[in-house]
Tab-separated table of C-alpha atoms in Angstrom:
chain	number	residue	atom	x	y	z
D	1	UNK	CA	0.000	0.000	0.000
D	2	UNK	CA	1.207	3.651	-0.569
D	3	UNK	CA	-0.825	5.323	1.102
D	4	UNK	CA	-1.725	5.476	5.421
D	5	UNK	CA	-4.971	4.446	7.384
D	6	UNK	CA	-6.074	6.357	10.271
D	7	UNK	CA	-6.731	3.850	13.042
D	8	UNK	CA	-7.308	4.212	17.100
D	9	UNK	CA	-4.344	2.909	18.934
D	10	UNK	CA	-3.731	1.961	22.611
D	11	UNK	CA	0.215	1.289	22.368
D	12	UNK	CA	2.420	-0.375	24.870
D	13	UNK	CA	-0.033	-1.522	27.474
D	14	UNK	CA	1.879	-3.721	30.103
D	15	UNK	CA	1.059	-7.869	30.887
D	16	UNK	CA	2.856	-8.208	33.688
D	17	UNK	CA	3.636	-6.170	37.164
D	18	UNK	CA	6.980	-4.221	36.701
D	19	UNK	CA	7.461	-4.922	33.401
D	20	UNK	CA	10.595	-4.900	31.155
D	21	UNK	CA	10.341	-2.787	28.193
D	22	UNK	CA	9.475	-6.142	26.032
D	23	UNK	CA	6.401	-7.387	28.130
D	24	UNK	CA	3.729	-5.324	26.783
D	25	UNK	CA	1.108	-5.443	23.693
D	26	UNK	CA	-0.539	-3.035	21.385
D	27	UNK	CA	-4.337	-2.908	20.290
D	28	UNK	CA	-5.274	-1.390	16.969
D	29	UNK	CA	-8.983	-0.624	15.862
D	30	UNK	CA	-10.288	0.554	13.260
D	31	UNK	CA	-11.332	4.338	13.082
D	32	UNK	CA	-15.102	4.749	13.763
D	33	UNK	CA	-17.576	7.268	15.358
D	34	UNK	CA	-17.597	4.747	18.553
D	35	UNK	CA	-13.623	4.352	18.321
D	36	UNK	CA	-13.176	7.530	18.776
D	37	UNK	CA	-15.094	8.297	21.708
D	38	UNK	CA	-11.901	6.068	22.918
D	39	UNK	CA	-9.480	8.499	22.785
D	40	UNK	CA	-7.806	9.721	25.951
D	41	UNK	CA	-9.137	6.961	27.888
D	42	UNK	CA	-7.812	3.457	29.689
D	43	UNK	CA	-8.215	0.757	27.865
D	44	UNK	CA	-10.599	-1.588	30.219
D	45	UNK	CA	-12.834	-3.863	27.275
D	46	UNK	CA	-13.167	-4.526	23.759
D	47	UNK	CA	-17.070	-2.657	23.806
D	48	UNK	CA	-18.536	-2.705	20.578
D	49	UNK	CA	-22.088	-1.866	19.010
D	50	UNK	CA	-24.018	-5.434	18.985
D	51	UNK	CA	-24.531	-4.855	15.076
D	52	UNK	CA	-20.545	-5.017	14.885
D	53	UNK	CA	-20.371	-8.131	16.491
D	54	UNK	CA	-20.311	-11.443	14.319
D	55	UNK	CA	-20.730	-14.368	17.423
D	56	UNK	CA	-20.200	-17.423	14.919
D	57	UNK	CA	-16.993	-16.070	13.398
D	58	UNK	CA	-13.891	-14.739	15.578
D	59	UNK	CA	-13.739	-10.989	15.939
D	60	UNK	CA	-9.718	-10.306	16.896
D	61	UNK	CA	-6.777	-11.087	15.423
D	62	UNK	CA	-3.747	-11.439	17.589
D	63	UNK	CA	-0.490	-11.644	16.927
D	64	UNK	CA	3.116	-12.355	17.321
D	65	UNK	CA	6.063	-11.121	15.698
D	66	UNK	CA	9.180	-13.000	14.519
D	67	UNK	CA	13.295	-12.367	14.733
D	68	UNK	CA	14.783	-15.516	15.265
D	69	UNK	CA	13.699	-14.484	19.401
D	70	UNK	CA	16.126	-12.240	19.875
D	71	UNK	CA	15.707	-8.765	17.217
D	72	UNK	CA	15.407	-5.724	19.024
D	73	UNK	CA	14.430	-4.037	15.853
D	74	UNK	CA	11.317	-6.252	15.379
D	75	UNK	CA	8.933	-5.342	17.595
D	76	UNK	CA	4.563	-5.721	17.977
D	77	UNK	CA	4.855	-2.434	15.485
D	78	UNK	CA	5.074	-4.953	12.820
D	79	UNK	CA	2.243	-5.831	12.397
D	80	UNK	CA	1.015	-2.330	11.381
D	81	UNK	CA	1.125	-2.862	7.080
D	82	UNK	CA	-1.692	-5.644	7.543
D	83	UNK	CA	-3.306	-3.058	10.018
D	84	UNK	CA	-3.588	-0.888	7.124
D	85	UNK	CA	-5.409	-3.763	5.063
D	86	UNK	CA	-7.530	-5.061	7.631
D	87	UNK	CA	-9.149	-1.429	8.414
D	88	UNK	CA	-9.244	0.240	4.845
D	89	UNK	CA	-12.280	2.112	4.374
D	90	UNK	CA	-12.797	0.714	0.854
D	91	UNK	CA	-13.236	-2.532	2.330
D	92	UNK	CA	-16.935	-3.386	1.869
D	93	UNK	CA	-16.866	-5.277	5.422
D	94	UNK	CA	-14.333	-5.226	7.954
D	95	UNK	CA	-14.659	-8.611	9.460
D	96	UNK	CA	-11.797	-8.292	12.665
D	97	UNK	CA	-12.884	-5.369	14.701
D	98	UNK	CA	-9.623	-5.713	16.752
D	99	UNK	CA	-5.994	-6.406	16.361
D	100	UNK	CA	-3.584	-6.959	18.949
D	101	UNK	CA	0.438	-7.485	18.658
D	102	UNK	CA	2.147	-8.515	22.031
D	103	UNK	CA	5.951	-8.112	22.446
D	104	UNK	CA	7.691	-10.564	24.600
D	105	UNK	CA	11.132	-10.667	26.541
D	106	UNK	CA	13.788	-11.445	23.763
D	107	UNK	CA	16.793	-13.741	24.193
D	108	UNK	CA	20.487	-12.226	23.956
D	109	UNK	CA	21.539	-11.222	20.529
D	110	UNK	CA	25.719	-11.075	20.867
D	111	UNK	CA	26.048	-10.210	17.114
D	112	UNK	CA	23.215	-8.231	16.097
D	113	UNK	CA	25.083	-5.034	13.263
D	114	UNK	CA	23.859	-2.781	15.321
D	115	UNK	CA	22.470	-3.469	18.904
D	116	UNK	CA	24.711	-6.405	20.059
D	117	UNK	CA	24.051	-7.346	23.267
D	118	UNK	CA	26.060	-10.050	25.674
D	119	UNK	CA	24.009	-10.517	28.980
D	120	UNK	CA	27.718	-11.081	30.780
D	121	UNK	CA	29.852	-8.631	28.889
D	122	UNK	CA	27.350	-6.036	28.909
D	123	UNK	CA	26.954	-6.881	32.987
D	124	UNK	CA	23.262	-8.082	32.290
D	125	UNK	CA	22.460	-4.196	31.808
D	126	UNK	CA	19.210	-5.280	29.859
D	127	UNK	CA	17.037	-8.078	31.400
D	128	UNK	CA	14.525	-7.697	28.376
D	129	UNK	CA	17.011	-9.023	26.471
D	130	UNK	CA	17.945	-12.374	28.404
D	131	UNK	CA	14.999	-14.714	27.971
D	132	UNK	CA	15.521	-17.946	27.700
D	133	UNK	CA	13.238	-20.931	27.536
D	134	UNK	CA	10.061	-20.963	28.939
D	135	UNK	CA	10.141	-16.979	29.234
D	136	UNK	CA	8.966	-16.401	25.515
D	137	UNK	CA	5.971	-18.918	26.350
D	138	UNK	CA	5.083	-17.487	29.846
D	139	UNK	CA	5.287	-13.794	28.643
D	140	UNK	CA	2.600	-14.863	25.740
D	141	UNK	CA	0.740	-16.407	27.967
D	142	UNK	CA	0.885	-13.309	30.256
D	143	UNK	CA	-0.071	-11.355	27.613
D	144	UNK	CA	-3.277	-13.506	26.193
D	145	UNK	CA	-4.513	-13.656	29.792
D	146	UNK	CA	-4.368	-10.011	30.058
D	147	UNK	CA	-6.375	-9.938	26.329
D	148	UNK	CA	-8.912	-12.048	28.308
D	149	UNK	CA	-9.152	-9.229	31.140
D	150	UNK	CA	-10.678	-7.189	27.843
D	151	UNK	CA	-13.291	-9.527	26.695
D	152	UNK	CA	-10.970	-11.591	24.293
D	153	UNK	CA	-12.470	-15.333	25.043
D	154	UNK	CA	-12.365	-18.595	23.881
D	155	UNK	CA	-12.852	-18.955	19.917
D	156	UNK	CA	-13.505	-15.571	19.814
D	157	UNK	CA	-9.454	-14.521	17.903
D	158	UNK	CA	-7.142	-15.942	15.710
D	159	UNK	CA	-3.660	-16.106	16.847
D	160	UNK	CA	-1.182	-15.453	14.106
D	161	UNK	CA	2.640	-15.673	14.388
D	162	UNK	CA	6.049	-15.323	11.976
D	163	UNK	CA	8.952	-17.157	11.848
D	164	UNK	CA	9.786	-17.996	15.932
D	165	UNK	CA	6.280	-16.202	16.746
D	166	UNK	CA	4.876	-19.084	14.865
D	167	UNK	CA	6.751	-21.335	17.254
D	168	UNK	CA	5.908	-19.767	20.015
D	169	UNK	CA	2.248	-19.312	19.154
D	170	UNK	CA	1.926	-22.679	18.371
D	171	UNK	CA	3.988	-23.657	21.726
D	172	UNK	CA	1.858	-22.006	23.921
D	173	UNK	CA	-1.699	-23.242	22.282
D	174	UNK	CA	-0.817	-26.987	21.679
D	175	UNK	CA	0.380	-27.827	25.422
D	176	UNK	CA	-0.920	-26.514	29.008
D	177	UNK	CA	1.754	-24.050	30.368
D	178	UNK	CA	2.440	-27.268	33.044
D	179	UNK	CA	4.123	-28.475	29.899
D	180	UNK	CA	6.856	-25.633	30.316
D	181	UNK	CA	7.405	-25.860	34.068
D	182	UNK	CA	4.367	-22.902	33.999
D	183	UNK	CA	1.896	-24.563	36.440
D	184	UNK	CA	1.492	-21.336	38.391
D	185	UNK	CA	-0.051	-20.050	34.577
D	186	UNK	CA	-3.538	-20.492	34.168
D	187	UNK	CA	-4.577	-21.848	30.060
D	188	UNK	CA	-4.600	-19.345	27.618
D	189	UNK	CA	-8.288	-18.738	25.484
D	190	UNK	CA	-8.285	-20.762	22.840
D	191	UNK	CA	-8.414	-19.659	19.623
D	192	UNK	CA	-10.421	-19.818	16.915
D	193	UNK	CA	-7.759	-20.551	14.406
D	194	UNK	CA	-4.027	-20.832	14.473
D	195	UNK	CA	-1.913	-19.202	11.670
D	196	UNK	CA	1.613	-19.576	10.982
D	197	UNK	CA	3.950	-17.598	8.603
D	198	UNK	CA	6.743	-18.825	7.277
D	199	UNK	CA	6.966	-20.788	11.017
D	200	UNK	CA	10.001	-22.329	12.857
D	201	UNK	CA	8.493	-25.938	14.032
D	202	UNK	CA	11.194	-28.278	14.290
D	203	UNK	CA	13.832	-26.854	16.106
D	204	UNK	CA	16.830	-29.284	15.687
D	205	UNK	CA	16.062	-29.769	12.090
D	206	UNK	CA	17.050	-26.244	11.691
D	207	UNK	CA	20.324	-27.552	11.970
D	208	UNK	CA	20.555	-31.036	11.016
D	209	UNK	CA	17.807	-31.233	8.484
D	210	UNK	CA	18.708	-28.091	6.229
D	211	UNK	CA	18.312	-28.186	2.799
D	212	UNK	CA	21.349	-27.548	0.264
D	213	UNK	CA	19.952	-24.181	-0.214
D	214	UNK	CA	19.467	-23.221	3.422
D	215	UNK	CA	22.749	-25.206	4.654
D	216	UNK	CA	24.711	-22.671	5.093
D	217	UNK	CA	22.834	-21.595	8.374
D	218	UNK	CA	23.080	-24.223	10.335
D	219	UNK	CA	26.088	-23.154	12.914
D	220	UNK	CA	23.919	-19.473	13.212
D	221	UNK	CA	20.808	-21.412	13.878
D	222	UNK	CA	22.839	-23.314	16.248
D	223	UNK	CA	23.444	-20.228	17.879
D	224	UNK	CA	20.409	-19.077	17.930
D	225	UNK	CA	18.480	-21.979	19.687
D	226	UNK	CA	21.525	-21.709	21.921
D	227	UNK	CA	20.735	-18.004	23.198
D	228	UNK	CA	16.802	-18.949	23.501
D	229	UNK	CA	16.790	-23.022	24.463
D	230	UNK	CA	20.219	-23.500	26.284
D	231	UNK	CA	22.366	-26.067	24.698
D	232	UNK	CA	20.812	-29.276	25.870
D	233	UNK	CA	19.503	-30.532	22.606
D	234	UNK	CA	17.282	-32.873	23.922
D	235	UNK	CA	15.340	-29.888	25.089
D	236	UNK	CA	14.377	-28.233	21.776
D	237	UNK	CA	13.294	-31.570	20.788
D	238	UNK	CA	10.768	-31.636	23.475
D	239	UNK	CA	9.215	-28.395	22.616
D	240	UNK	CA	9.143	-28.596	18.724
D	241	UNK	CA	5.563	-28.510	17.452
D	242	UNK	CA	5.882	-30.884	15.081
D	243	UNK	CA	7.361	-32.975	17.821
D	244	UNK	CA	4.067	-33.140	20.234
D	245	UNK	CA	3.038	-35.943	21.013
D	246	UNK	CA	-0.336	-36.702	19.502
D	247	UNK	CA	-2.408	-37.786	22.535
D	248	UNK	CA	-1.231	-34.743	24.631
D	249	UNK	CA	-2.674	-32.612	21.769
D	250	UNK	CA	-6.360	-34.743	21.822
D	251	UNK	CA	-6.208	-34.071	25.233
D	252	UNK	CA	-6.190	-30.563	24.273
D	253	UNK	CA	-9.279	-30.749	22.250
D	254	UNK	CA	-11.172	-32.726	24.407
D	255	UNK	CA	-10.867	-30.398	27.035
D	256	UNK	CA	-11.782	-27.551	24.366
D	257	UNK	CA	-8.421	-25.899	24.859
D	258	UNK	CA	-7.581	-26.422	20.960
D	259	UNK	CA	-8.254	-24.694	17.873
D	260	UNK	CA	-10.508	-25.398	15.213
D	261	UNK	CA	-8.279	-24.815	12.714
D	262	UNK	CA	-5.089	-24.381	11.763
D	263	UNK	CA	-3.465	-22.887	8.834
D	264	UNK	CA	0.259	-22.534	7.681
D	265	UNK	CA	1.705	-20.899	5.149
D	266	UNK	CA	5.322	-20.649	3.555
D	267	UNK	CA	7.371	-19.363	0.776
D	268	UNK	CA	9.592	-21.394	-1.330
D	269	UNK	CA	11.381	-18.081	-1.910
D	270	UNK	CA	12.269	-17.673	1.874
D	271	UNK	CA	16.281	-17.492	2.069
D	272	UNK	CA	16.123	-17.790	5.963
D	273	UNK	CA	13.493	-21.009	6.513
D	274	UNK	CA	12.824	-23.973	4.566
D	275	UNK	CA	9.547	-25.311	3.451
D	276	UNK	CA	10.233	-28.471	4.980
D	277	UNK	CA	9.590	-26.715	8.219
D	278	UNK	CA	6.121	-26.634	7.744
D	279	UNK	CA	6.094	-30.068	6.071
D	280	UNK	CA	6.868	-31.684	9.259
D	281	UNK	CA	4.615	-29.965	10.838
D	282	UNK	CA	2.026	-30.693	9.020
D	283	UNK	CA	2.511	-34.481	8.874
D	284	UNK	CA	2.649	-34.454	12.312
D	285	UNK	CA	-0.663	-32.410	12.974
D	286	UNK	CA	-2.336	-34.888	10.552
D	287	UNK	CA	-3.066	-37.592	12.629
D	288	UNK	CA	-4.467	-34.962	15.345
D	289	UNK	CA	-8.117	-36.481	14.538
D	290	UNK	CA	-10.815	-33.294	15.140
D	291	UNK	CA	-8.378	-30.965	13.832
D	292	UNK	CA	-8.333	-29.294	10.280
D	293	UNK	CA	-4.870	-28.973	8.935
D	294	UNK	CA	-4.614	-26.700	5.948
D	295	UNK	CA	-2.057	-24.943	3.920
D	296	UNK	CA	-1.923	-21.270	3.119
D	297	UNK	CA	-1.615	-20.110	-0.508
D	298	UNK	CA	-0.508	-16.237	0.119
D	299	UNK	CA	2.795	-16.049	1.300
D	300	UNK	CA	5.751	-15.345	-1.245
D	301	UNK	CA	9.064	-13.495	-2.010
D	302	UNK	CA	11.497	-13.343	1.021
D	303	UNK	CA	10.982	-14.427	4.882
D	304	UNK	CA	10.233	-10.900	5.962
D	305	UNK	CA	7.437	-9.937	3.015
D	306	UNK	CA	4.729	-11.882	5.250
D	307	UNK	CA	5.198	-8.562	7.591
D	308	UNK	CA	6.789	-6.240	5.788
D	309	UNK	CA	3.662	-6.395	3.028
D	310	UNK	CA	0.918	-7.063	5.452
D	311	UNK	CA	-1.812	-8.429	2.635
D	312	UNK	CA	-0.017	-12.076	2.822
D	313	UNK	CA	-1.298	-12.400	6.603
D	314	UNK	CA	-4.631	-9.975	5.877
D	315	UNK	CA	-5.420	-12.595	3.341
D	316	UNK	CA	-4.632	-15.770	5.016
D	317	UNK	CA	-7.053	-14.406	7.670
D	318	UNK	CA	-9.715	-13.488	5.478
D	319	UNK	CA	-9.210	-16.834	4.062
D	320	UNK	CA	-9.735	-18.570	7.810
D	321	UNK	CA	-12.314	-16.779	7.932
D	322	UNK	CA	-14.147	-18.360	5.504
D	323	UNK	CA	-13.178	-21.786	5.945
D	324	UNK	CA	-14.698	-20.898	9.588
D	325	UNK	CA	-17.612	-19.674	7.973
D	326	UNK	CA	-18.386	-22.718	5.569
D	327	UNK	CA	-17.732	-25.281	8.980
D	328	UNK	CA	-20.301	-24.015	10.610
């Protein structure tokens, strides 16, 4: 798009008590006579006109950015080009009447060209920048609980995530925060749909099950699981996606904690993450009986267009939408 949208923003509202400058989200709504009656106020509930409010088909869109866990220059504010699509005015219907992006605590980043940062060198000057494994998980599910505090319940959002927000959307919805050592966490909602963009699933294949095109990135994503996982391999195993074990994830569903759906999309021009990631995945899901399993048909160009473009996620919503639509 080349041109801006005028929207109602509520930016960097806090999850947690004393929070780092990570553990916050933002809420984005589309500009309307009732919107702006919002302005200047706390934000307290989602409150909406009940002919806005479509209860068979999720209203909110939330979602979670990527950078490998640990980009200080990728924030929630990325989210802002499919903003712009969802809440165009020339848009006949807007179908989401609320989008959300939550930040999280990232993990160290000891190379990064502009903003390195080495938790010991650097005298662990920056604690949003030393997460490690389960603090992505437990600040998301921080954050979705808070969403609830607003209205946001079960089936009534889709929960999208790029690259490592993928992973850690999909982490945090497919097991109980127990899973993670995060028993004093209560469940999130459960979505309506699950979407993932150009997702990390499978973490030690990122390593050992490159393809020749990708294979040059193993010893950085070595690195990177490193900074976020620890270095007990054996551990990023255990919380791969497309490494959950099947029965844990019924259990899900049967106690309605599950999505309906579940969508994920790639590009086979992605430099940084190979298809195969979501290939595993998706074999794996398969045999999740209940669950629909489909694959997205938007995404394209490099790993960062998802974002950086916005209609590739706009559309893959729209498109859950109506596969939502034509369950029911």
């Amino acid at each position: 798009m080349d041109y801006s949208i005028s929207v109602i923003v509520a930016n960097g509202i806090p999850y947690i008590d004393n929070p780092n400058r990570f553990q916050n989200l933002t809420i984005y709504l589309p500009k309307t006579s009732e919107t702006l009656k919002l302005l200047g106020t706390h934000v307290k509930e989602f409150t909406f006109s009940k002919e806005d409010i479509q209860p068979v088909l999720p209203n909110y869109l939330v979602h979670i950015h990527g950078g490998a866990w640990r980009d200080p220059l990728l924030d929630a504010d990325s989210i802002e080009a499919t903003v712009a699509h969802a809440f165009d005015t020339s848009n006949d219907l807007i179908p989401i009447l609320g989008i959300v992006s939550i930040n999280y605590t990232l993990s160290q980043f000891q190379t990064h060209p502009h903003f390195p940062y080495d938790a010991i060198k650097d005298n662990h000057s920056d604690i949003s920048r030393e997460a490690i494994h389960p603090q992505h998980i437990s600040d998301l599910l921080h954050g979705l609980n808070k969403l609830r505090s607003f209205g946001i319940n079960d089936h009534s959002y889709i929960l999208s995530g790029h690259s490592c927000g993928a992973c850690i959307a999909f982490q945090t919805i497919l097991q109980p925060p127990s899973y993670y050592g995060l028993k004093h966490l209560s469940d999130p909602p459960s979505p309506a749909a699950l979407l993932g963009l150009n997702g990390l699933y499978d973490l030690p294949e990122l390593v050992y099950g490159l393809d020749a095109s990708h294979k040059h990135l193993s010893n950085d994503y070595r690195g990177i699981l490193t900074n976020a996982y620890g270095s007990d391999e054996n551990g990023w195993a255990a919380v791969s996606p497309s490494r959950f074990n099947i029965e844990s994830i019924r259990t899900r569903f049967s106690e309605n904690k599950g999505p309906e759906l579940i969508m994920v999309d790639s590009s086979t021009e992605d430099q940084l993450v190979p298809t195969n990631q979501q290939e595993i995945l998706k074999t794996n899901l398969s045999n999740t009986f209940g669950l629909q399993t489909i694959e997205g048909k938007r995404c394209n160009g490099d790993h960062a267009m998802p974002w950086k473009q916005g209609l590739p996620i706009w559309q893959n919503v729209k498109d859950i939408l109506h596969v939502l639509k034509n369950n029911r």
